[in-house]
Short mmCIF file of N, CA, C and O in Angstrom, two decimals:
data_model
loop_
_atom_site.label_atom_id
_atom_site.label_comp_id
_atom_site.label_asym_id
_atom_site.label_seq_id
_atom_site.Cartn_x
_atom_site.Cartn_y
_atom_site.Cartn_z
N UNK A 29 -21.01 8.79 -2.53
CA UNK A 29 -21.17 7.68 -1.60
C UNK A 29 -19.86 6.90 -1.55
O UNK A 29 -19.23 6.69 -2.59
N UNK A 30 -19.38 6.37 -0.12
CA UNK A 30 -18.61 6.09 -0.37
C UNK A 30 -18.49 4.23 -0.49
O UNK A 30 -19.31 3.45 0.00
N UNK A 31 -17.20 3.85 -1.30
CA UNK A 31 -17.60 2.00 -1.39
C UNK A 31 -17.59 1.61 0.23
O UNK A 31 -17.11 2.16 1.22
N UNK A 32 -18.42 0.31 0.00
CA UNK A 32 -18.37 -0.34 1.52
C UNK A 32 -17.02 -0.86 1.51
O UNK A 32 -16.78 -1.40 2.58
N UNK A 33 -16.40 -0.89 0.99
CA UNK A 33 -14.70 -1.51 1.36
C UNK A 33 -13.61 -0.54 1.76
O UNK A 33 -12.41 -0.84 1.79
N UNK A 34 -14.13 0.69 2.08
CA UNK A 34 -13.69 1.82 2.59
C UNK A 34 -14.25 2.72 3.83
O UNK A 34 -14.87 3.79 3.76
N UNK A 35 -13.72 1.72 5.36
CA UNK A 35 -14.19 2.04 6.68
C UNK A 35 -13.25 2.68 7.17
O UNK A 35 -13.57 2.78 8.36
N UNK A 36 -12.17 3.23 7.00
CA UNK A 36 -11.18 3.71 7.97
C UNK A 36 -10.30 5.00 7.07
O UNK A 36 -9.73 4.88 5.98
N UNK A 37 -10.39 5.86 7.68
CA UNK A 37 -9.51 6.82 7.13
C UNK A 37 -8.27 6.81 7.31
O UNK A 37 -7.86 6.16 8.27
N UNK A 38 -7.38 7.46 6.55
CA UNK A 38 -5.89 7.53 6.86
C UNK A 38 -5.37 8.45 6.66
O UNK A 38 -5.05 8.59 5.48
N UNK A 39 -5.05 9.38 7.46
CA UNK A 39 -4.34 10.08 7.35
C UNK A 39 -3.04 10.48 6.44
O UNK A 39 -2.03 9.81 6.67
N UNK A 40 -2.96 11.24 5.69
CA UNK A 40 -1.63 12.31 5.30
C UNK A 40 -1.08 13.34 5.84
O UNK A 40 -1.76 13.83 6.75
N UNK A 41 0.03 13.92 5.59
CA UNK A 41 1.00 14.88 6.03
C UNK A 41 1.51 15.02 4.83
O UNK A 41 1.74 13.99 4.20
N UNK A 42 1.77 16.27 4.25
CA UNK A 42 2.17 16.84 3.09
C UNK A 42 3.13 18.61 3.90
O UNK A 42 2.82 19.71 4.36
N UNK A 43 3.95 18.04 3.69
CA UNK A 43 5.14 18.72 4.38
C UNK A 43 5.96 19.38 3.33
O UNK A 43 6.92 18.83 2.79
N UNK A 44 5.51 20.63 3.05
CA UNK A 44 6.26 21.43 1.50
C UNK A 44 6.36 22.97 1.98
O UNK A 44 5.47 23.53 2.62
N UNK A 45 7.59 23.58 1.57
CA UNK A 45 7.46 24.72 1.54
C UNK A 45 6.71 25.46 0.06
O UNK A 45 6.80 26.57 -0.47
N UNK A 46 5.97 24.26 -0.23
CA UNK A 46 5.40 24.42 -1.51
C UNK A 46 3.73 24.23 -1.34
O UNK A 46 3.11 23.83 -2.32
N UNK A 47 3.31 24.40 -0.60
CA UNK A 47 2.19 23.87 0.27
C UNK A 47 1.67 24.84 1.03
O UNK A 47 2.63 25.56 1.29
N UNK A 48 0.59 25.33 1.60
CA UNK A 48 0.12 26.24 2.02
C UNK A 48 0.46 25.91 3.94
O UNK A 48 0.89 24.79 4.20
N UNK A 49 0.25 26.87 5.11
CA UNK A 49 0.65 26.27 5.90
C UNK A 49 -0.65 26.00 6.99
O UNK A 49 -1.37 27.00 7.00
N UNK A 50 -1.12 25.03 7.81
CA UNK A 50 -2.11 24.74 8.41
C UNK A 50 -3.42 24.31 7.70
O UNK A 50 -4.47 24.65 8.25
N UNK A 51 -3.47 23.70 6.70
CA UNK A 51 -4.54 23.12 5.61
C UNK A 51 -5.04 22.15 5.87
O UNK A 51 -4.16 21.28 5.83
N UNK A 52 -6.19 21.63 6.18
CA UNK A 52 -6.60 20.62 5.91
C UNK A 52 -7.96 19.91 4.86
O UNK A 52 -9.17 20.11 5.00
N UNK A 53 -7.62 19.50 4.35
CA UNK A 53 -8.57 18.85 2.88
C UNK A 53 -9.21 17.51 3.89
O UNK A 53 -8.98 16.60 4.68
N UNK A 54 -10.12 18.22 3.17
CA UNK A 54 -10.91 16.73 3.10
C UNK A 54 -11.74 16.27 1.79
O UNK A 54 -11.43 15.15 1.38
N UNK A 55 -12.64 16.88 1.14
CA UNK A 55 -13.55 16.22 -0.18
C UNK A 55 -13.17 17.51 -1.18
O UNK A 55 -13.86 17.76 -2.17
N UNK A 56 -11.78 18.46 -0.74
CA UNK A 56 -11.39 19.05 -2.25
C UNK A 56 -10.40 18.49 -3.03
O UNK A 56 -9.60 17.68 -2.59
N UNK A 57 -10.41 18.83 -4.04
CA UNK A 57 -9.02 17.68 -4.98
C UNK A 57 -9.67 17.51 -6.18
O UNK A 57 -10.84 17.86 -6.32
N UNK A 58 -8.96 16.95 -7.13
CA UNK A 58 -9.74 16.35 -8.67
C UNK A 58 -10.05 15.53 -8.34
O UNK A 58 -9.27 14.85 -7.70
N UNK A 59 -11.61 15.00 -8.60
CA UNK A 59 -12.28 13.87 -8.43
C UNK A 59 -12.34 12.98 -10.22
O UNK A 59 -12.93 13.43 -11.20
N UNK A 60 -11.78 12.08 -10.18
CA UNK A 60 -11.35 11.19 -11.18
C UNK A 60 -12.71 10.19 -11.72
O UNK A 60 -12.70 9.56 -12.78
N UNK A 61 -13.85 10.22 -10.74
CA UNK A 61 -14.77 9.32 -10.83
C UNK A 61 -16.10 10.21 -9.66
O UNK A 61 -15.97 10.86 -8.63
N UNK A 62 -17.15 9.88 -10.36
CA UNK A 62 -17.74 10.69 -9.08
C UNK A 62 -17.97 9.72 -7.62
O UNK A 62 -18.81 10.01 -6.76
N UNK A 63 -17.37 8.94 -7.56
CA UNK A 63 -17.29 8.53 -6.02
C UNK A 63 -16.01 8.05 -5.65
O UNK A 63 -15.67 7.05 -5.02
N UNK A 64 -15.10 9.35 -6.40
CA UNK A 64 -13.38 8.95 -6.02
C UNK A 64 -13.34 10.13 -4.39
O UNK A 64 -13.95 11.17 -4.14
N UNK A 65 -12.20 9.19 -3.51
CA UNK A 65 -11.38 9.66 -2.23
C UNK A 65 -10.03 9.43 -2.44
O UNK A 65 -9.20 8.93 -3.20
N UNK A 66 -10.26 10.21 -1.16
CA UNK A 66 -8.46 10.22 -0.91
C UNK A 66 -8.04 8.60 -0.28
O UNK A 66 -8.67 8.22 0.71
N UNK A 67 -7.04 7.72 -0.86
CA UNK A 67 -6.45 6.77 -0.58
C UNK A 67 -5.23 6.49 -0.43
O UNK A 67 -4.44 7.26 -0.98
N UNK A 68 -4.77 5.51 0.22
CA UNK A 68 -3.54 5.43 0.05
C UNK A 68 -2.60 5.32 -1.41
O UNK A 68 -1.39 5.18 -1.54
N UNK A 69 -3.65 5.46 -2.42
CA UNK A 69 -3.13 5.51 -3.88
C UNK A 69 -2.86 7.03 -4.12
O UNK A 69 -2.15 7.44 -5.04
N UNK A 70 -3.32 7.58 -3.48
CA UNK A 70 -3.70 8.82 -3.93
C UNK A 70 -2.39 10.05 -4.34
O UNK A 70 -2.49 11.04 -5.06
N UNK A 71 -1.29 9.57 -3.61
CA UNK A 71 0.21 9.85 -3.60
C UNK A 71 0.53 9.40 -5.04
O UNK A 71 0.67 10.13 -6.02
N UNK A 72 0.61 7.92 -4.97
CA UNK A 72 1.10 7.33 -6.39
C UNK A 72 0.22 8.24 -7.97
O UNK A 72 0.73 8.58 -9.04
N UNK A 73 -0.96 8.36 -7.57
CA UNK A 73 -1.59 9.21 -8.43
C UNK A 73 -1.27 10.38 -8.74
O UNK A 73 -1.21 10.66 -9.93
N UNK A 74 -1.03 11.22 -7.92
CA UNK A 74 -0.56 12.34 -7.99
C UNK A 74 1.17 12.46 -8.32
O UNK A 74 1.65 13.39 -8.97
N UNK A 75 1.81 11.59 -7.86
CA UNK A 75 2.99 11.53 -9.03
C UNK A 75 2.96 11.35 -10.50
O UNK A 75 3.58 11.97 -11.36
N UNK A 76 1.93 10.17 -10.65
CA UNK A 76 1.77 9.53 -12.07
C UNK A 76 1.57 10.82 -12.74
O UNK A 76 2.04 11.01 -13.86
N UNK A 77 0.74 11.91 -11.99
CA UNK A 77 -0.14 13.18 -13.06
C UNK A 77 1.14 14.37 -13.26
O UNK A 77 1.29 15.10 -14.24
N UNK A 78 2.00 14.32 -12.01
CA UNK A 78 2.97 15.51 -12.25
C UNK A 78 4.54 14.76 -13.05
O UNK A 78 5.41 15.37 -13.67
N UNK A 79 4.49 13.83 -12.86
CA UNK A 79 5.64 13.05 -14.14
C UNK A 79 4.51 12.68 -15.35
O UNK A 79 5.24 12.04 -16.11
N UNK A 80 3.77 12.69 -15.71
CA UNK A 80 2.93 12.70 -16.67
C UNK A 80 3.78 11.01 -17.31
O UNK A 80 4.50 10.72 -18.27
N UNK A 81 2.97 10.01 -15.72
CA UNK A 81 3.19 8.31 -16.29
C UNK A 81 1.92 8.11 -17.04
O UNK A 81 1.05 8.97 -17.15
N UNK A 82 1.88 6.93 -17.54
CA UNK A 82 0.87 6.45 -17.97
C UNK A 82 0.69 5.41 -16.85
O UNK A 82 1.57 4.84 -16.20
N UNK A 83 -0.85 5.28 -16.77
CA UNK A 83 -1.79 4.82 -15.74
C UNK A 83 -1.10 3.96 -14.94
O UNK A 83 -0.33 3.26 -15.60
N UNK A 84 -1.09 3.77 -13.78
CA UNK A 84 -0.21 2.72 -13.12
C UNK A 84 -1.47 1.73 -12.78
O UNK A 84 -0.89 0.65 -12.63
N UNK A 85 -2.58 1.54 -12.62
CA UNK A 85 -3.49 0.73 -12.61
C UNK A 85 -5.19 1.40 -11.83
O UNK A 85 -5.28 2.26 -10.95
N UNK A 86 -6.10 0.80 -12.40
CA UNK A 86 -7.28 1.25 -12.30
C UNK A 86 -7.72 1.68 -10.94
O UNK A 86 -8.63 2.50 -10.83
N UNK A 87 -6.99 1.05 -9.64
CA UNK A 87 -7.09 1.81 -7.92
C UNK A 87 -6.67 3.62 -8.17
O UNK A 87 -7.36 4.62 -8.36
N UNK A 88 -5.37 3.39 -8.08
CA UNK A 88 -4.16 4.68 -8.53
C UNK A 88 -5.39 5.97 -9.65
O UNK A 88 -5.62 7.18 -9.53
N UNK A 89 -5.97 4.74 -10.80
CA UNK A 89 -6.48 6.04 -11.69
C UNK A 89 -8.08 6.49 -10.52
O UNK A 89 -8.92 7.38 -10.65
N UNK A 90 -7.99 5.84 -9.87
CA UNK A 90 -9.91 6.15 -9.28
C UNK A 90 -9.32 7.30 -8.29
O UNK A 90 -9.92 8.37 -8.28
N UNK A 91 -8.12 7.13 -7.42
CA UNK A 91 -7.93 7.78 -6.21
C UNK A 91 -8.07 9.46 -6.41
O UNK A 91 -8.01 9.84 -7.57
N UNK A 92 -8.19 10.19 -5.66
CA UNK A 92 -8.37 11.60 -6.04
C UNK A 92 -6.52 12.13 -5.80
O UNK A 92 -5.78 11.27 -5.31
N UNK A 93 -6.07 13.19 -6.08
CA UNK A 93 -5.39 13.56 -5.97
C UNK A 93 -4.47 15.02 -5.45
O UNK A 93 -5.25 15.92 -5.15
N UNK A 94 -3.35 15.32 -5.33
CA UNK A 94 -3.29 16.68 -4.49
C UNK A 94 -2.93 17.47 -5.31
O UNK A 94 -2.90 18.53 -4.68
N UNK A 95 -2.70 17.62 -6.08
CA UNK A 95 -2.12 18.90 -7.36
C UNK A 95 -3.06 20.31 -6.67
O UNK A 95 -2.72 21.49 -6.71
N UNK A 96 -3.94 19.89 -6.24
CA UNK A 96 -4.61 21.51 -5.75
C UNK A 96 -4.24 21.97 -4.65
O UNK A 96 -4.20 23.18 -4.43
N UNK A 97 -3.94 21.19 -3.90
CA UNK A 97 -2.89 22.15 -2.54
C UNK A 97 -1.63 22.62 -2.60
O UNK A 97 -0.97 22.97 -1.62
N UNK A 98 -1.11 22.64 -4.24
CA UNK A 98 0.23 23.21 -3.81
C UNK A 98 -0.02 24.43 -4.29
O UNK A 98 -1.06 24.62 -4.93
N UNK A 99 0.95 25.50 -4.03
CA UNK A 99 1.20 26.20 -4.34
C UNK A 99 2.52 27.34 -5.53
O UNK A 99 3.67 26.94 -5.35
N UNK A 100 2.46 28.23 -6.30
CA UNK A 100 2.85 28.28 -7.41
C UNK A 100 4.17 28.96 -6.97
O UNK A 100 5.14 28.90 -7.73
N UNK A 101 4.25 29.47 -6.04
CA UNK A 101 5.80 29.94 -5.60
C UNK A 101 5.92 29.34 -3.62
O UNK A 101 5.09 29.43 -2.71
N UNK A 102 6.93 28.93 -3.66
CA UNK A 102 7.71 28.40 -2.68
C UNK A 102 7.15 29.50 -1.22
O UNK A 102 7.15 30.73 -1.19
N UNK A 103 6.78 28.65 -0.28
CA UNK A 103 6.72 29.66 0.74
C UNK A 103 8.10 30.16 1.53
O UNK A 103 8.86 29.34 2.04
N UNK A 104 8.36 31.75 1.58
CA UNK A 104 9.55 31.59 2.58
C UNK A 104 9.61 31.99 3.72
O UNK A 104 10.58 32.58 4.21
N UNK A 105 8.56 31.71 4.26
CA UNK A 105 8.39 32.02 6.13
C UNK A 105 8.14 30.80 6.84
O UNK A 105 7.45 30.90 7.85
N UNK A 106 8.74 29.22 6.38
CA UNK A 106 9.14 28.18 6.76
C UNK A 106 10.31 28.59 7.97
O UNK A 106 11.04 29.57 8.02
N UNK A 107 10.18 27.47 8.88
CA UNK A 107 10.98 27.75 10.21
C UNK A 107 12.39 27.29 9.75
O UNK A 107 12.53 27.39 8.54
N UNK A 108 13.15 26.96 10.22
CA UNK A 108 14.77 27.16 10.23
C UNK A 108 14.81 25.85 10.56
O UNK A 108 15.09 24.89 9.86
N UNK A 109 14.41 25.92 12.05
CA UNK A 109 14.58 24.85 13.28
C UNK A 109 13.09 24.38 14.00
O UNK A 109 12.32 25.12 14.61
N UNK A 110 12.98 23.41 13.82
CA UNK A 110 11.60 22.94 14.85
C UNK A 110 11.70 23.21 16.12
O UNK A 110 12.78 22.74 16.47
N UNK A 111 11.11 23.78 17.14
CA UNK A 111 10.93 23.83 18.76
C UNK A 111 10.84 22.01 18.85
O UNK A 111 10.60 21.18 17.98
N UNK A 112 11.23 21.83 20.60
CA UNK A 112 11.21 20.90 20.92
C UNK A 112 9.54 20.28 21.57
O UNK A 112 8.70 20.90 22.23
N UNK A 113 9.51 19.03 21.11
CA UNK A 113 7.60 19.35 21.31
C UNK A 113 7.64 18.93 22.72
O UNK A 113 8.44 18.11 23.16
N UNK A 114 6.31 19.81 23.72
CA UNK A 114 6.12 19.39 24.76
C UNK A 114 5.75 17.74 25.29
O UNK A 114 5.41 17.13 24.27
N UNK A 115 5.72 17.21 25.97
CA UNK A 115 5.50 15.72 26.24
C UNK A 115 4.05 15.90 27.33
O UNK A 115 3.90 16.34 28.47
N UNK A 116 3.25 15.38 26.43
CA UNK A 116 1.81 15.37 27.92
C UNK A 116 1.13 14.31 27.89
O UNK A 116 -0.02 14.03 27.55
N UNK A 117 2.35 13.54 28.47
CA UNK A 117 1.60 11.89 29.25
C UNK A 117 1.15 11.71 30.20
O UNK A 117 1.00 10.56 30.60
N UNK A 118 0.83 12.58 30.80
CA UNK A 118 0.43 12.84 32.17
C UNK A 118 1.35 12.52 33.32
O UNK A 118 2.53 12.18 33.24
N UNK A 119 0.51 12.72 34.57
CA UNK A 119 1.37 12.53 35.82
C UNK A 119 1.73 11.30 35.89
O UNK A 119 0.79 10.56 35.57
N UNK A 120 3.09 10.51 36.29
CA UNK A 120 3.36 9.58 36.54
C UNK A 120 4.12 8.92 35.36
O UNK A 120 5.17 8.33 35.63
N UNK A 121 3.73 8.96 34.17
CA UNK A 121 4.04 8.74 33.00
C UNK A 121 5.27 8.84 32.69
O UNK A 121 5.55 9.99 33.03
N UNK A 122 6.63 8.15 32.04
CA UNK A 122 7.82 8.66 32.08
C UNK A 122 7.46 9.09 30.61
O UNK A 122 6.54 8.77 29.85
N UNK A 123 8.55 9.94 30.51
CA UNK A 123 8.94 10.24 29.10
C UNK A 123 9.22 9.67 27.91
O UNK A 123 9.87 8.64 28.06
N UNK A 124 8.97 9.96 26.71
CA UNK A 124 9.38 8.91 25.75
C UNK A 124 10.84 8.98 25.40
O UNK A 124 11.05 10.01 24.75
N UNK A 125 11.91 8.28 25.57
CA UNK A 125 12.99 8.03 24.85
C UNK A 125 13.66 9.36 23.54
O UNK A 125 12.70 9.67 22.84
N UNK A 126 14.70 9.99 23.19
CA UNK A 126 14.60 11.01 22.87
C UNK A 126 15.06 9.85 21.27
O UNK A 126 15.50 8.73 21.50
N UNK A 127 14.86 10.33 19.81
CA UNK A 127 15.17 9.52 18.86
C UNK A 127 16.80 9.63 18.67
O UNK A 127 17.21 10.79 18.69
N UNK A 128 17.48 8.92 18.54
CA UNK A 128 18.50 8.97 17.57
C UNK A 128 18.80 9.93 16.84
O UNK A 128 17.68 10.19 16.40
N UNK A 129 19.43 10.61 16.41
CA UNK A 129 20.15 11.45 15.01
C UNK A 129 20.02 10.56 14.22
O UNK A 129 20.03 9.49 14.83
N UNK A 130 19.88 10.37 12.84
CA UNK A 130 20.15 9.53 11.82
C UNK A 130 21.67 10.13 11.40
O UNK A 130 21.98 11.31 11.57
N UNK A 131 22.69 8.92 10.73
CA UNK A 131 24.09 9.18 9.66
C UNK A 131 24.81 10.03 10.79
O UNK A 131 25.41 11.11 10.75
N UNK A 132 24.55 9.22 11.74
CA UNK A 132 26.01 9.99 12.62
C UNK A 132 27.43 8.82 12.44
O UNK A 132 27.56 7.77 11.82
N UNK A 133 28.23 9.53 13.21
CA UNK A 133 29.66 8.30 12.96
C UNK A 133 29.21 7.30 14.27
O UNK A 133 28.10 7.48 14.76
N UNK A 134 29.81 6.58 14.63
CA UNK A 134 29.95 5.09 15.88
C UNK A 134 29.78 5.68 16.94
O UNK A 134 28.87 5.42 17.73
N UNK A 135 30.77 6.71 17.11
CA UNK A 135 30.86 7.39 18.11
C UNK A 135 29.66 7.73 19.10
O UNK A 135 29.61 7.30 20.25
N UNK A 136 28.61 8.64 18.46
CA UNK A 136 27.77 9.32 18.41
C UNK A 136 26.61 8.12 19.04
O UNK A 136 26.37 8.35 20.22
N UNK A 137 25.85 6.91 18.50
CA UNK A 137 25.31 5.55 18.47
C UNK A 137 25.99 5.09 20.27
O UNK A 137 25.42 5.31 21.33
N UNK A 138 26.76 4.71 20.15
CA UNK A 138 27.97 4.35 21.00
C UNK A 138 27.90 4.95 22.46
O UNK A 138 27.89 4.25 23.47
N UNK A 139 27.85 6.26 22.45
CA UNK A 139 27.30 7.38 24.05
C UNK A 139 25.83 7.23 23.87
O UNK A 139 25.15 7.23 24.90
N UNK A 140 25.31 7.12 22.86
CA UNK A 140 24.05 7.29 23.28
C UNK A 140 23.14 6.20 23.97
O UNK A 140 22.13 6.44 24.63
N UNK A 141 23.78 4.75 23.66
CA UNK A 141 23.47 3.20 24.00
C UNK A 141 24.15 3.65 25.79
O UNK A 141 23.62 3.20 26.81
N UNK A 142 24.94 4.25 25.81
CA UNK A 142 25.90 3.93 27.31
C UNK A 142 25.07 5.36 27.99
O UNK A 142 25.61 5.49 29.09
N UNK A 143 24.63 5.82 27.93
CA UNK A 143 23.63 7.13 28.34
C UNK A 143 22.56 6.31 28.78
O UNK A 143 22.22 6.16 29.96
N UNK A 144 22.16 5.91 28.01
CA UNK A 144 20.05 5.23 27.92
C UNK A 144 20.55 3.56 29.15
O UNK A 144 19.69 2.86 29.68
N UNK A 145 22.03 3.33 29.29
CA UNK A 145 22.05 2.09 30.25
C UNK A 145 22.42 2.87 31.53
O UNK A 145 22.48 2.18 32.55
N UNK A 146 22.69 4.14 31.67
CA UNK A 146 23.46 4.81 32.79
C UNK A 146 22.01 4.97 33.78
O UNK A 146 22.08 5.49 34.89
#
């Protein structure tokens, strides 16, 4: 059962070539308590267990954790390069803005501000 102070789910993304590919969990994992979930502790927990911390506090020890979705050797049929994702805002809809590069030089920042005013 779950506590009444827990109405909204939240999503994760666990992005590993160490990780199986297309998975989704929902009530598998070590359950720490029998009415432990996945929380936003549930990260911090699962570090605490693979650096082997001592308890970071009684939320962190309840949360369930991911040690069971990884996997024991590295996957190597991970992509290279991501495809560019399609945009489906429908008709009329402009496009979203393309992001930035992160750690480019001035230069780079600089055309891209004088592009997006052109």
């Amino acid at each position: 059962m779950r506590p009444a102070h827990f109405k909204d789910s939240v999503p994760a993304f666990i992005i590993s070539p160490w990780g199986p590919a297309n998975l989704l969990i929902h009530d598998q994992g070590t359950m720490y308590a029998d009415d432990s979930v996945y929380t936003h502790s549930s990260i911090l927990h699962f570090l605490q267990e693979l650096w082997e911390l001592d308890g970071l506090n009684n939320r962190v020890q309840w949360a369930k954790t991911f040690e069971t979705i990884f996997l024991n050797m590295r996957r190597n049929f991970t992509p290279k390069t991501l495809a560019k994702p399609t945009w489906y805002g429908g008709s009329g809809q402009p496009e979203p803005d393309p992001f930035f590069l992160l750690n480019q030089d001035e230069s780079y920042y600089a055309r891209r501000q004088a592009e997006a005013k052109a």
